[in-house]
Amino acid sequence: MDPIIKYYGKWALLGIVCSIIAFILLQNTAFVMTSFIIPIIPIMYAYYQQNSQIKGLEENFRVFLDDLKDLLQAGVNISDALVITAKNDYGPLSSYIKRLAAKVRLGIPFEKAITRTFAKTNSMLIKKIILVINQTLRAGGNFMRVFSVSTDYVEKIERLKSQRKSRTTSTIINSYVMFYVFVMIIIAIQIFFVPMLENQPAMNISAITGGLSNLGEIMSEEEEVQKVNYSWHFTNLIIVQAIFAGPMIGKISENSFVAGLKHSVILLSTSLFVYIAVISFLGG
């Protein structure tokens, strides 16, 4: 089985179990819809755990390339340079560097060694850098030139990411503002317009039936039985809006729908807190 499927599968299973338990506990409450979003929380945690590890690998990989380039410029050969860098602390990358140094010391060509060592990493950036390194070596470049080009490539990628982030910040802020305006509109409807809708049938009954008090009482009882639970519908509306708004923000900011799950959690938790607090305080 694919390690990625196995990794996310166990977290998805945990989420499903928690969702079933939450549904049983909340099925007669206005928050029953939250049980359907619980499965994404473990998956989101697994994603960010893996994503933080990948970011750690990428950040340290750039430092490793810089150190390796400096050693090569000082006249150290690639095999000894890898042995020296293997003694440094590169966080989660350290184990990979040690394996790479051992393979090169055993006589495995550098191209094959670095490709095999980092084959199981899920970092697309590292794989692209390795591809650049291998292509440059095949084109006849020396190691010093190779790592200089690789370092420039990493810096360019990071610069592009920074530019993308700065351009999308205002869009993310606008998305949050629009969502909270939506929540405020829901609260306003709940406070000001729902009481009018609930009282309107009773006013019509009084005006139409006049002195027929018995008929008015019967119809009032029927209206009471058929009374719509607006709070339940509005709560579900906010939950659905938060669930779908988050991935869209993630796609805009980080080019990943999964990355937007953190925005869904933020929007969902804050909006529900504000909605429940305001409605409870104002007696809605």
PDB file of C-alpha atoms in Angstrom:
ATOM      1  CA  MET A   1       0.000   0.000   0.000  1.00  0.00           C
ATOM      2  CA  ASP A   2       1.133   3.530  -0.788  1.00  0.00           C
ATOM      3  CA  PRO A   3       2.624   5.095   2.398  1.00  0.00           C
ATOM      4  CA  ILE A   4       0.705   8.338   1.748  1.00  0.00           C
ATOM      5  CA  ILE A   5      -2.634   6.485   1.531  1.00  0.00           C
ATOM      6  CA  LYS A   6      -1.762   4.504   4.655  1.00  0.00           C
ATOM      7  CA  TYR A   7      -0.714   7.673   6.512  1.00  0.00           C
ATOM      8  CA  TYR A   8      -3.869   9.615   5.735  1.00  0.00           C
ATOM      9  CA  GLY A   9      -6.074   6.518   5.986  1.00  0.00           C
ATOM     10  CA  LYS A  10      -5.477   6.025   9.704  1.00  0.00           C
ATOM     11  CA  TRP A  11      -6.254   9.689  10.403  1.00  0.00           C
ATOM     12  CA  ALA A  12      -9.395   9.519   8.244  1.00  0.00           C
ATOM     13  CA  LEU A  13     -10.532   6.447  10.192  1.00  0.00           C
ATOM     14  CA  LEU A  14     -10.025   8.308  13.465  1.00  0.00           C
ATOM     15  CA  GLY A  15     -12.073  11.206  12.110  1.00  0.00           C
ATOM     16  CA  ILE A  16     -14.941   8.928  11.074  1.00  0.00           C
ATOM     17  CA  VAL A  17     -15.074   7.327  14.528  1.00  0.00           C
ATOM     18  CA  CYS A  18     -15.102  10.748  16.221  1.00  0.00           C
ATOM     19  CA  SER A  19     -17.774  11.922  13.776  1.00  0.00           C
ATOM     20  CA  ILE A  20     -20.067   9.016  14.640  1.00  0.00           C
ATOM     21  CA  ILE A  21     -19.644   9.674  18.360  1.00  0.00           C
ATOM     22  CA  ALA A  22     -20.324  13.395  17.878  1.00  0.00           C
ATOM     23  CA  PHE A  23     -23.417  12.678  15.791  1.00  0.00           C
ATOM     24  CA  ILE A  24     -24.836  10.447  18.540  1.00  0.00           C
ATOM     25  CA  LEU A  25     -24.205  13.123  21.178  1.00  0.00           C
ATOM     26  CA  LEU A  26     -25.402  16.098  19.106  1.00  0.00           C
ATOM     27  CA  GLN A  27     -28.215  14.614  17.013  1.00  0.00           C
ATOM     28  CA  ASN A  28     -30.947  16.443  18.942  1.00  0.00           C
ATOM     29  CA  THR A  29     -29.133  19.779  19.056  1.00  0.00           C
ATOM     30  CA  ALA A  30     -28.573  22.670  16.681  1.00  0.00           C
ATOM     31  CA  PHE A  31     -24.930  21.639  16.284  1.00  0.00           C
ATOM     32  CA  VAL A  32     -25.522  18.236  14.696  1.00  0.00           C
ATOM     33  CA  MET A  33     -23.966  19.525  11.454  1.00  0.00           C
ATOM     34  CA  THR A  34     -20.613  19.904  13.192  1.00  0.00           C
ATOM     35  CA  SER A  35     -20.389  16.112  13.429  1.00  0.00           C
ATOM     36  CA  PHE A  36     -20.056  15.998   9.634  1.00  0.00           C
ATOM     37  CA  ILE A  37     -17.012  18.278   9.606  1.00  0.00           C
ATOM     38  CA  ILE A  38     -15.169  16.507  12.415  1.00  0.00           C
ATOM     39  CA  PRO A  39     -13.587  13.962   9.996  1.00  0.00           C
ATOM     40  CA  ILE A  40     -11.595  16.743   8.311  1.00  0.00           C
ATOM     41  CA  ILE A  41      -9.911  17.797  11.571  1.00  0.00           C
ATOM     42  CA  PRO A  42      -7.637  14.709  11.917  1.00  0.00           C
ATOM     43  CA  ILE A  43      -6.880  14.854   8.189  1.00  0.00           C
ATOM     44  CA  MET A  44      -6.018  18.520   8.499  1.00  0.00           C
ATOM     45  CA  TYR A  45      -3.748  17.775  11.469  1.00  0.00           C
ATOM     46  CA  ALA A  46      -2.025  15.012   9.472  1.00  0.00           C
ATOM     47  CA  TYR A  47      -1.605  17.339   6.501  1.00  0.00           C
ATOM     48  CA  TYR A  48      -0.024  20.124   8.531  1.00  0.00           C
ATOM     49  CA  GLN A  49       2.177  17.701  10.408  1.00  0.00           C
ATOM     50  CA  GLN A  50       3.501  16.396   7.105  1.00  0.00           C
ATOM     51  CA  ASN A  51       3.599  19.870   5.591  1.00  0.00           C
ATOM     52  CA  SER A  52       5.675  21.230   8.490  1.00  0.00           C
ATOM     53  CA  GLN A  53       8.098  18.346   8.033  1.00  0.00           C
ATOM     54  CA  ILE A  54       8.374  19.082   4.308  1.00  0.00           C
ATOM     55  CA  LYS A  55       8.988  22.774   5.008  1.00  0.00           C
ATOM     56  CA  GLY A  56      11.693  21.810   7.489  1.00  0.00           C
ATOM     57  CA  LEU A  57      13.349  19.641   4.833  1.00  0.00           C
ATOM     58  CA  GLU A  58      13.172  22.400   2.219  1.00  0.00           C
ATOM     59  CA  GLU A  59      14.528  25.125   4.489  1.00  0.00           C
ATOM     60  CA  ASN A  60      17.428  22.972   5.639  1.00  0.00           C
ATOM     61  CA  PHE A  61      18.107  21.736   2.108  1.00  0.00           C
ATOM     62  CA  ARG A  62      18.887  25.290   1.030  1.00  0.00           C
ATOM     63  CA  VAL A  63      21.304  25.659   3.973  1.00  0.00           C
ATOM     64  CA  PHE A  64      22.883  22.318   3.051  1.00  0.00           C
ATOM     65  CA  LEU A  65      23.439  23.467  -0.539  1.00  0.00           C
ATOM     66  CA  ASP A  66      25.073  26.687   0.691  1.00  0.00           C
ATOM     67  CA  ASP A  67      27.398  24.774   3.033  1.00  0.00           C
ATOM     68  CA  LEU A  68      28.272  22.300   0.305  1.00  0.00           C
ATOM     69  CA  LYS A  69      29.002  25.093  -2.179  1.00  0.00           C
ATOM     70  CA  ASP A  70      31.289  26.839   0.339  1.00  0.00           C
ATOM     71  CA  LEU A  71      33.263  23.619   0.950  1.00  0.00           C
ATOM     72  CA  LEU A  72      33.639  22.977  -2.770  1.00  0.00           C
ATOM     73  CA  GLN A  73      34.849  26.549  -3.323  1.00  0.00           C
ATOM     74  CA  ALA A  74      37.440  25.923  -0.597  1.00  0.00           C
ATOM     75  CA  GLY A  75      38.852  23.029  -2.651  1.00  0.00           C
ATOM     76  CA  VAL A  76      37.264  20.083  -0.793  1.00  0.00           C
ATOM     77  CA  ASN A  77      36.127  17.205  -3.044  1.00  0.00           C
ATOM     78  CA  ILE A  78      32.454  16.218  -3.109  1.00  0.00           C
ATOM     79  CA  SER A  79      32.906  13.017  -1.083  1.00  0.00           C
ATOM     80  CA  ASP A  80      34.738  14.718   1.787  1.00  0.00           C
ATOM     81  CA  ALA A  81      32.393  17.705   1.619  1.00  0.00           C
ATOM     82  CA  LEU A  82      29.399  15.414   2.138  1.00  0.00           C
ATOM     83  CA  VAL A  83      31.124  13.729   5.103  1.00  0.00           C
ATOM     84  CA  ILE A  84      31.762  17.132   6.688  1.00  0.00           C
ATOM     85  CA  THR A  85      28.223  18.391   6.121  1.00  0.00           C
ATOM     86  CA  ALA A  86      26.815  15.117   7.469  1.00  0.00           C
ATOM     87  CA  LYS A  87      28.201  16.128  10.863  1.00  0.00           C
ATOM     88  CA  ASN A  88      26.138  19.356  10.878  1.00  0.00           C
ATOM     89  CA  ASP A  89      22.662  19.628  12.291  1.00  0.00           C
ATOM     90  CA  TYR A  90      20.084  20.098   9.535  1.00  0.00           C
ATOM     91  CA  GLY A  91      17.055  19.104  11.561  1.00  0.00           C
ATOM     92  CA  PRO A  92      14.867  16.542   9.765  1.00  0.00           C
ATOM     93  CA  LEU A  93      17.279  16.641   6.793  1.00  0.00           C
ATOM     94  CA  SER A  94      20.253  15.318   8.798  1.00  0.00           C
ATOM     95  CA  SER A  95      19.381  11.627   8.344  1.00  0.00           C
ATOM     96  CA  TYR A  96      19.113  12.098   4.572  1.00  0.00           C
ATOM     97  CA  ILE A  97      22.504  13.843   4.393  1.00  0.00           C
ATOM     98  CA  LYS A  98      24.163  11.033   6.353  1.00  0.00           C
ATOM     99  CA  ARG A  99      22.709   8.404   4.011  1.00  0.00           C
ATOM    100  CA  LEU A 100      23.800  10.442   0.982  1.00  0.00           C
ATOM    101  CA  ALA A 101      27.357  10.786   2.329  1.00  0.00           C
ATOM    102  CA  ALA A 102      27.548   7.048   3.051  1.00  0.00           C
ATOM    103  CA  LYS A 103      26.397   6.114  -0.455  1.00  0.00           C
ATOM    104  CA  VAL A 104      28.906   8.436  -2.135  1.00  0.00           C
ATOM    105  CA  ARG A 105      31.702   7.091   0.095  1.00  0.00           C
ATOM    106  CA  LEU A 106      30.783   3.578  -1.065  1.00  0.00           C
ATOM    107  CA  GLY A 107      31.390   4.630  -4.661  1.00  0.00           C
ATOM    108  CA  ILE A 108      27.841   5.232  -5.849  1.00  0.00           C
ATOM    109  CA  PRO A 109      27.763   8.108  -8.383  1.00  0.00           C
ATOM    110  CA  PHE A 110      26.529  11.340  -6.868  1.00  0.00           C
ATOM    111  CA  GLU A 111      23.592  11.620  -9.300  1.00  0.00           C
ATOM    112  CA  LYS A 112      22.222   8.177  -8.424  1.00  0.00           C
ATOM    113  CA  ALA A 113      22.963   8.600  -4.713  1.00  0.00           C
ATOM    114  CA  ILE A 114      21.107  11.905  -4.309  1.00  0.00           C
ATOM    115  CA  THR A 115      18.167  10.701  -6.444  1.00  0.00           C
ATOM    116  CA  ARG A 116      17.746   7.499  -4.433  1.00  0.00           C
ATOM    117  CA  THR A 117      18.252   9.222  -1.077  1.00  0.00           C
ATOM    118  CA  PHE A 118      15.513  11.805  -1.610  1.00  0.00           C
ATOM    119  CA  ALA A 119      13.174   9.624  -3.676  1.00  0.00           C
ATOM    120  CA  LYS A 120      10.798   9.039  -0.738  1.00  0.00           C
ATOM    121  CA  THR A 121      10.470  12.680   0.260  1.00  0.00           C
ATOM    122  CA  ASN A 122       7.182  14.350  -0.625  1.00  0.00           C
ATOM    123  CA  SER A 123       8.823  17.690  -1.343  1.00  0.00           C
ATOM    124  CA  MET A 124       8.333  18.731  -4.956  1.00  0.00           C
ATOM    125  CA  LEU A 125      10.853  21.561  -4.451  1.00  0.00           C
ATOM    126  CA  ILE A 126      13.662  19.201  -3.415  1.00  0.00           C
ATOM    127  CA  LYS A 127      12.883  16.871  -6.321  1.00  0.00           C
ATOM    128  CA  LYS A 128      13.005  19.806  -8.751  1.00  0.00           C
ATOM    129  CA  ILE A 129      16.345  20.947  -7.307  1.00  0.00           C
ATOM    130  CA  ILE A 130      17.763  17.427  -7.653  1.00  0.00           C
ATOM    131  CA  LEU A 131      16.537  17.366 -11.253  1.00  0.00           C
ATOM    132  CA  VAL A 132      18.344  20.652 -11.912  1.00  0.00           C
ATOM    133  CA  ILE A 133      21.514  19.275 -10.277  1.00  0.00           C
ATOM    134  CA  ASN A 134      21.461  16.081 -12.338  1.00  0.00           C
ATOM    135  CA  GLN A 135      20.743  17.877 -15.619  1.00  0.00           C
ATOM    136  CA  THR A 136      23.546  20.359 -14.972  1.00  0.00           C
ATOM    137  CA  LEU A 137      25.996  17.539 -14.212  1.00  0.00           C
ATOM    138  CA  ARG A 138      24.996  15.699 -17.383  1.00  0.00           C
ATOM    139  CA  ALA A 139      25.559  18.901 -19.354  1.00  0.00           C
ATOM    140  CA  GLY A 140      29.168  18.897 -18.181  1.00  0.00           C
ATOM    141  CA  GLY A 141      29.031  21.340 -15.299  1.00  0.00           C
ATOM    142  CA  ASN A 142      31.414  20.940 -12.355  1.00  0.00           C
ATOM    143  CA  PHE A 143      30.105  20.517  -8.813  1.00  0.00           C
ATOM    144  CA  MET A 144      30.873  24.082  -7.830  1.00  0.00           C
ATOM    145  CA  ARG A 145      28.884  25.422 -10.768  1.00  0.00           C
ATOM    146  CA  VAL A 146      26.074  22.914 -10.124  1.00  0.00           C
ATOM    147  CA  PHE A 147      25.494  23.953  -6.530  1.00  0.00           C
ATOM    148  CA  SER A 148      25.807  27.622  -7.399  1.00  0.00           C
ATOM    149  CA  VAL A 149      23.009  27.200  -9.974  1.00  0.00           C
ATOM    150  CA  SER A 150      20.951  25.150  -7.513  1.00  0.00           C
ATOM    151  CA  THR A 151      21.269  27.788  -4.808  1.00  0.00           C
ATOM    152  CA  ASP A 152      20.193  30.499  -7.239  1.00  0.00           C
ATOM    153  CA  TYR A 153      17.213  28.358  -8.251  1.00  0.00           C
ATOM    154  CA  VAL A 154      16.116  27.929  -4.615  1.00  0.00           C
ATOM    155  CA  GLU A 155      16.439  31.653  -3.955  1.00  0.00           C
ATOM    156  CA  LYS A 156      14.357  32.414  -7.043  1.00  0.00           C
ATOM    157  CA  ILE A 157      11.635  29.969  -5.928  1.00  0.00           C
ATOM    158  CA  GLU A 158      11.532  31.511  -2.446  1.00  0.00           C
ATOM    159  CA  ARG A 159      11.361  34.996  -3.949  1.00  0.00           C
ATOM    160  CA  LEU A 160       8.418  33.962  -6.140  1.00  0.00           C
ATOM    161  CA  LYS A 161       6.652  32.453  -3.122  1.00  0.00           C
ATOM    162  CA  SER A 162       7.173  35.663  -1.167  1.00  0.00           C
ATOM    163  CA  GLN A 163       5.789  37.743  -4.032  1.00  0.00           C
ATOM    164  CA  ARG A 164       2.774  35.467  -4.364  1.00  0.00           C
ATOM    165  CA  LYS A 165       2.110  35.716  -0.651  1.00  0.00           C
ATOM    166  CA  SER A 166       2.296  39.519  -0.671  1.00  0.00           C
ATOM    167  CA  ARG A 167      -0.076  39.721  -3.653  1.00  0.00           C
ATOM    168  CA  THR A 168      -2.652  37.400  -2.127  1.00  0.00           C
ATOM    169  CA  THR A 169      -2.661  38.888   1.389  1.00  0.00           C
ATOM    170  CA  SER A 170      -5.216  41.559   0.499  1.00  0.00           C
ATOM    171  CA  THR A 171      -7.411  38.944  -1.186  1.00  0.00           C
ATOM    172  CA  ILE A 172      -7.339  36.764   1.930  1.00  0.00           C
ATOM    173  CA  ILE A 173      -8.248  39.736   4.131  1.00  0.00           C
ATOM    174  CA  ASN A 174     -11.146  40.616   1.815  1.00  0.00           C
ATOM    175  CA  SER A 175     -12.375  37.008   1.928  1.00  0.00           C
ATOM    176  CA  TYR A 176     -12.384  37.060   5.723  1.00  0.00           C
ATOM    177  CA  VAL A 177     -14.147  40.432   5.809  1.00  0.00           C
ATOM    178  CA  MET A 178     -16.842  39.244   3.398  1.00  0.00           C
ATOM    179  CA  PHE A 179     -17.425  36.110   5.431  1.00  0.00           C
ATOM    180  CA  TYR A 180     -17.835  38.018   8.699  1.00  0.00           C
ATOM    181  CA  VAL A 181     -20.142  40.514   6.966  1.00  0.00           C
ATOM    182  CA  PHE A 182     -22.212  37.496   5.945  1.00  0.00           C
ATOM    183  CA  VAL A 183     -22.295  36.330   9.584  1.00  0.00           C
ATOM    184  CA  MET A 184     -23.335  39.816  10.736  1.00  0.00           C
ATOM    185  CA  ILE A 185     -26.178  39.803   8.208  1.00  0.00           C
ATOM    186  CA  ILE A 186     -27.339  36.424   9.531  1.00  0.00           C
ATOM    187  CA  ILE A 187     -27.254  37.793  13.083  1.00  0.00           C
ATOM    188  CA  ALA A 188     -29.205  40.892  12.032  1.00  0.00           C
ATOM    189  CA  ILE A 189     -31.852  38.747  10.366  1.00  0.00           C
ATOM    190  CA  GLN A 190     -32.059  36.563  13.466  1.00  0.00           C
ATOM    191  CA  ILE A 191     -32.446  39.519  15.830  1.00  0.00           C
ATOM    192  CA  PHE A 192     -34.619  41.936  13.875  1.00  0.00           C
ATOM    193  CA  PHE A 193     -36.516  40.093  11.155  1.00  0.00           C
ATOM    194  CA  VAL A 194     -37.162  36.623  12.578  1.00  0.00           C
ATOM    195  CA  PRO A 195     -39.282  37.964  15.480  1.00  0.00           C
ATOM    196  CA  MET A 196     -41.356  39.870  12.944  1.00  0.00           C
ATOM    197  CA  LEU A 197     -41.882  36.729  10.879  1.00  0.00           C
ATOM    198  CA  GLU A 198     -42.804  34.714  13.955  1.00  0.00           C
ATOM    199  CA  ASN A 199     -45.303  37.314  15.174  1.00  0.00           C
ATOM    200  CA  GLN A 200     -46.871  37.987  11.792  1.00  0.00           C
ATOM    201  CA  PRO A 201     -49.092  34.847  11.646  1.00  0.00           C
ATOM    202  CA  ALA A 202     -50.504  35.544  15.086  1.00  0.00           C
ATOM    203  CA  MET A 203     -51.362  39.139  14.066  1.00  0.00           C
ATOM    204  CA  ASN A 204     -53.110  37.938  10.930  1.00  0.00           C
ATOM    205  CA  ILE A 205     -55.088  35.380  12.843  1.00  0.00           C
ATOM    206  CA  SER A 206     -56.323  38.004  15.304  1.00  0.00           C
ATOM    207  CA  ALA A 207     -57.329  40.371  12.539  1.00  0.00           C
ATOM    208  CA  ILE A 208     -59.121  37.794  10.434  1.00  0.00           C
ATOM    209  CA  THR A 209     -60.905  35.739  13.104  1.00  0.00           C
ATOM    210  CA  GLY A 210     -61.956  38.709  15.225  1.00  0.00           C
ATOM    211  CA  GLY A 211     -64.186  37.364  17.959  1.00  0.00           C
ATOM    212  CA  LEU A 212     -63.757  33.723  17.029  1.00  0.00           C
ATOM    213  CA  SER A 213     -61.460  33.092  19.946  1.00  0.00           C
ATOM    214  CA  ASN A 214     -61.677  29.316  19.754  1.00  0.00           C
ATOM    215  CA  LEU A 215     -60.653  29.249  16.111  1.00  0.00           C
ATOM    216  CA  GLY A 216     -57.846  31.676  16.865  1.00  0.00           C
ATOM    217  CA  GLU A 217     -56.564  29.460  19.650  1.00  0.00           C
ATOM    218  CA  ILE A 218     -56.650  26.371  17.453  1.00  0.00           C
ATOM    219  CA  MET A 219     -54.789  28.070  14.622  1.00  0.00           C
ATOM    220  CA  SER A 220     -52.275  29.572  17.068  1.00  0.00           C
ATOM    221  CA  GLU A 221     -51.552  26.106  18.428  1.00  0.00           C
ATOM    222  CA  GLU A 222     -51.021  24.807  14.897  1.00  0.00           C
ATOM    223  CA  GLU A 223     -48.657  27.697  14.166  1.00  0.00           C
ATOM    224  CA  GLU A 224     -46.754  26.931  17.348  1.00  0.00           C
ATOM    225  CA  VAL A 225     -46.387  23.308  16.313  1.00  0.00           C
ATOM    226  CA  GLN A 226     -45.211  24.322  12.833  1.00  0.00           C
ATOM    227  CA  LYS A 227     -42.857  27.037  14.094  1.00  0.00           C
ATOM    228  CA  VAL A 228     -39.576  27.081  12.138  1.00  0.00           C
ATOM    229  CA  ASN A 229     -36.337  26.731  14.075  1.00  0.00           C
ATOM    230  CA  TYR A 230     -34.447  29.570  12.397  1.00  0.00           C
ATOM    231  CA  SER A 231     -31.448  29.249  14.699  1.00  0.00           C
ATOM    232  CA  TRP A 232     -30.867  25.695  13.529  1.00  0.00           C
ATOM    233  CA  HIS A 233     -31.015  26.701   9.858  1.00  0.00           C
ATOM    234  CA  PHE A 234     -28.787  29.750  10.338  1.00  0.00           C
ATOM    235  CA  THR A 235     -26.219  27.705  12.262  1.00  0.00           C
ATOM    236  CA  ASN A 236     -26.069  25.142   9.474  1.00  0.00           C
ATOM    237  CA  LEU A 237     -25.794  27.930   6.908  1.00  0.00           C
ATOM    238  CA  ILE A 238     -22.772  29.407   8.696  1.00  0.00           C
ATOM    239  CA  ILE A 239     -21.153  25.965   8.992  1.00  0.00           C
ATOM    240  CA  VAL A 240     -21.579  25.204   5.284  1.00  0.00           C
ATOM    241  CA  GLN A 241     -20.300  28.648   4.284  1.00  0.00           C
ATOM    242  CA  ALA A 242     -17.200  28.270   6.483  1.00  0.00           C
ATOM    243  CA  ILE A 243     -16.461  24.775   5.155  1.00  0.00           C
ATOM    244  CA  PHE A 244     -16.454  25.911   1.527  1.00  0.00           C
ATOM    245  CA  ALA A 245     -14.893  29.355   2.048  1.00  0.00           C
ATOM    246  CA  GLY A 246     -11.754  27.925   3.686  1.00  0.00           C
ATOM    247  CA  PRO A 247     -10.564  25.755   0.766  1.00  0.00           C
ATOM    248  CA  MET A 248     -11.132  28.622  -1.670  1.00  0.00           C
ATOM    249  CA  ILE A 249      -8.936  30.894   0.473  1.00  0.00           C
ATOM    250  CA  GLY A 250      -6.315  28.130   0.621  1.00  0.00           C
ATOM    251  CA  LYS A 251      -6.365  27.758  -3.148  1.00  0.00           C
ATOM    252  CA  ILE A 252      -5.828  31.504  -3.596  1.00  0.00           C
ATOM    253  CA  SER A 253      -3.111  31.866  -0.954  1.00  0.00           C
ATOM    254  CA  GLU A 254      -1.173  28.582  -1.144  1.00  0.00           C
ATOM    255  CA  ASN A 255      -2.522  27.000  -4.330  1.00  0.00           C
ATOM    256  CA  SER A 256      -3.926  24.113  -2.300  1.00  0.00           C
ATOM    257  CA  PHE A 257      -7.498  23.318  -1.305  1.00  0.00           C
ATOM    258  CA  VAL A 258      -6.241  21.161   1.580  1.00  0.00           C
ATOM    259  CA  ALA A 259      -4.211  24.083   2.936  1.00  0.00           C
ATOM    260  CA  GLY A 260      -7.473  25.988   3.214  1.00  0.00           C
ATOM    261  CA  LEU A 261      -8.782  23.631   5.888  1.00  0.00           C
ATOM    262  CA  LYS A 262      -7.061  25.751   8.528  1.00  0.00           C
ATOM    263  CA  HIS A 263      -9.058  28.742   7.277  1.00  0.00           C
ATOM    264  CA  SER A 264     -12.240  26.659   7.526  1.00  0.00           C
ATOM    265  CA  VAL A 265     -11.489  25.855  11.151  1.00  0.00           C
ATOM    266  CA  ILE A 266     -10.722  29.503  11.957  1.00  0.00           C
ATOM    267  CA  LEU A 267     -13.850  30.785  10.203  1.00  0.00           C
ATOM    268  CA  LEU A 268     -16.042  28.077  11.683  1.00  0.00           C
ATOM    269  CA  SER A 269     -14.883  28.412  15.286  1.00  0.00           C
ATOM    270  CA  THR A 270     -14.898  32.218  15.374  1.00  0.00           C
ATOM    271  CA  SER A 271     -18.198  32.651  13.507  1.00  0.00           C
ATOM    272  CA  LEU A 272     -20.055  30.108  15.643  1.00  0.00           C
ATOM    273  CA  PHE A 273     -18.676  31.689  18.801  1.00  0.00           C
ATOM    274  CA  VAL A 274     -19.750  35.173  17.699  1.00  0.00           C
ATOM    275  CA  TYR A 275     -23.154  33.975  16.479  1.00  0.00           C
ATOM    276  CA  ILE A 276     -23.990  32.015  19.642  1.00  0.00           C
ATOM    277  CA  ALA A 277     -22.643  34.741  21.948  1.00  0.00           C
ATOM    278  CA  VAL A 278     -24.567  37.575  20.265  1.00  0.00           C
ATOM    279  CA  ILE A 279     -27.810  35.634  19.918  1.00  0.00           C
ATOM    280  CA  SER A 280     -27.638  34.420  23.521  1.00  0.00           C
ATOM    281  CA  PHE A 281     -26.808  37.883  24.850  1.00  0.00           C
ATOM    282  CA  LEU A 282     -29.575  39.603  22.900  1.00  0.00           C
ATOM    283  CA  GLY A 283     -32.076  36.865  23.597  1.00  0.00           C
ATOM    284  CA  GLY A 284     -32.471  35.739  20.003  1.00  0.00           C
TER     285      GLY A 284
END
